[in-house]
C-alpha positions as MATLAB code, in Angstrom:
seq = 'XXXXXXXXXXXXXXXXXXXXXXXXXXXXXXXXXXXXXXXXXXXXXXXXXXXXXXXXXXXXXXXXXXXXXXXXXXXXXXXXXXXXXXXXXXXXXXXXXXXXXXXXXXXXXXXXXXXXXXXXXXXXXXXXXXX';
ca = [
       2.470  -23.576    9.433;
       5.071  -20.853    9.855;
       4.691  -17.605    7.955;
       7.426  -15.028    7.479;
       6.238  -11.437    7.345;
       8.655   -8.694    6.412;
       7.927   -5.549    8.357;
       9.078   -2.015    7.799;
       8.448    0.930   10.067;
       7.189    3.655    7.700;
       4.542    6.375    7.681;
       1.946    7.068    4.987;
       1.456   10.820    5.169;
       4.185   13.467    5.539;
       4.318   15.365    8.843;
       2.239   18.556    8.842;
       4.069   21.425    7.218;
       6.702   19.135    5.729;
       4.991   17.959    2.539;
       7.197   17.689   -0.505;
       5.214   17.809   -3.719;
       8.433   17.547   -5.738;
       9.037   13.939   -4.754;
      12.051   14.668   -2.517;
      15.605   13.363   -2.482;
      16.612   15.313   -5.574;
      14.670   13.116   -7.968;
      12.239   15.829   -8.991;
       9.464   13.222   -8.942;
      11.024   11.205  -11.772;
      12.452    7.702  -11.660;
      14.649    5.758  -14.005;
      12.691    3.283  -16.126;
      14.516   -0.021  -15.663;
      12.027   -1.925  -17.819;
       9.913   -3.173  -14.910;
       7.240   -0.471  -14.733;
       6.584    2.713  -16.650;
       7.128    5.888  -14.656;
       3.823    7.156  -13.290;
       2.842   10.320  -11.483;
      -0.272    8.898   -9.844;
      -1.624    5.521   -8.790;
      -5.133    4.338   -7.986;
      -4.627    2.271   -4.857;
      -6.561    0.251   -2.283;
      -5.182   -0.835    1.046;
      -6.026   -2.793    4.148;
      -4.732   -1.426    7.458;
      -4.751   -3.427   10.698;
      -3.187   -2.644   14.046;
      -2.458   -6.310   14.823;
      -0.243   -8.553   12.732;
      -2.513  -11.558   13.320;
      -5.499   -9.698   11.841;
      -3.636   -8.560    8.706;
      -2.324  -12.111    8.253;
      -5.906  -13.406    8.386;
      -6.904  -10.800    5.774;
      -4.025  -11.912    3.515;
      -5.149  -15.538    3.832;
      -8.673  -14.530    2.701;
      -7.176  -12.717   -0.301;
      -5.009  -15.719   -1.170;
      -8.126  -17.926   -0.964;
      -9.683  -15.804   -3.719;
     -11.898  -13.341   -1.865;
     -12.124   -9.885   -3.447;
      -9.858   -7.159   -2.091;
     -12.856   -4.877   -1.622;
     -14.818   -7.317    0.556;
     -11.772   -8.253    2.656;
     -10.929   -4.550    3.143;
     -14.471   -3.790    4.282;
     -14.306   -6.554    6.896;
     -10.708   -6.194    8.107;
      -9.390   -2.672    7.479;
      -9.359   -0.385   10.508;
      -8.918    2.953    8.753;
     -11.334    5.471    7.317;
     -10.515    4.844    3.645;
     -13.456    5.000    1.303;
     -15.456    1.873    0.549;
     -13.435   -1.274    0.005;
     -10.133    0.204    1.168;
      -9.945    2.646   -1.731;
      -7.577    5.572   -1.305;
      -8.465    6.740   -4.821;
      -5.861    8.405   -7.021;
      -2.723    9.278   -5.046;
      -0.153   11.576   -6.636;
       3.582   11.369   -6.234;
       4.553   13.532   -3.262;
       1.291   13.033   -1.337;
       2.672   10.001    0.508;
       5.976    9.749    2.308;
       8.989    7.659    1.366;
       8.575    3.897    1.601;
       4.751    3.833    1.391;
       4.942    5.868   -1.799;
       7.826    3.748   -3.103;
       5.824    0.575   -2.501;
       2.684    1.992   -4.136;
       4.556    3.104   -7.262;
       6.609   -0.105   -7.529;
       3.688   -2.504   -7.056;
       2.460   -4.077  -10.325;
      -1.151   -3.348  -11.250;
      -3.520   -6.023   -9.938;
      -0.946   -7.771   -7.713;
      -1.448   -7.837   -3.949;
       1.558   -6.590   -1.969;
       3.317   -8.334    0.859;
       2.374   -7.264    4.368;
       4.416   -4.297    5.552;
       4.410   -2.144    8.686;
       4.120    1.619    9.094;
       3.639    3.797   12.149;
      -0.106    3.352   11.495;
      -0.037   -0.469   11.587;
       0.230   -3.336    9.113;
      -0.738   -2.821    5.453;
      -1.569   -4.707    2.285;
      -1.725   -2.692   -0.967;
      -3.429   -3.279   -4.302;
      -2.626   -0.904   -7.183;
      -5.575   -0.771   -9.580;
      -4.183    1.637  -12.175;
      -1.429    4.172  -12.804;
      -1.085    7.186  -15.064;
       1.641    9.607  -16.090;
];
């Protein structure tokens, strides 16, 4: 069975001293509402982070087989996120570029595709969002 995994080389946190609480790129933290998702200023997100692609793929297979995100994160994630892969409420501007874009574009309750950052391979789950 062949599996295609799209990878992107992105970072989660802005470099020290270069945070941009305004959202960057002249958007002022606001996005156009194209009917897909309401604009939010914060998201409650969980993630799984693995250094190796084979390990994150195995985690995704467990999720697709119906295991809970929390239990898979506890077994597979290699970061120091709180219990079950929870990053808690993340506000716009606290994450850099593509990681933030993915978190704010991901529908609530839908598991993301695998993607790559400088930290490794990720899977995201957005639990809630608020303005």
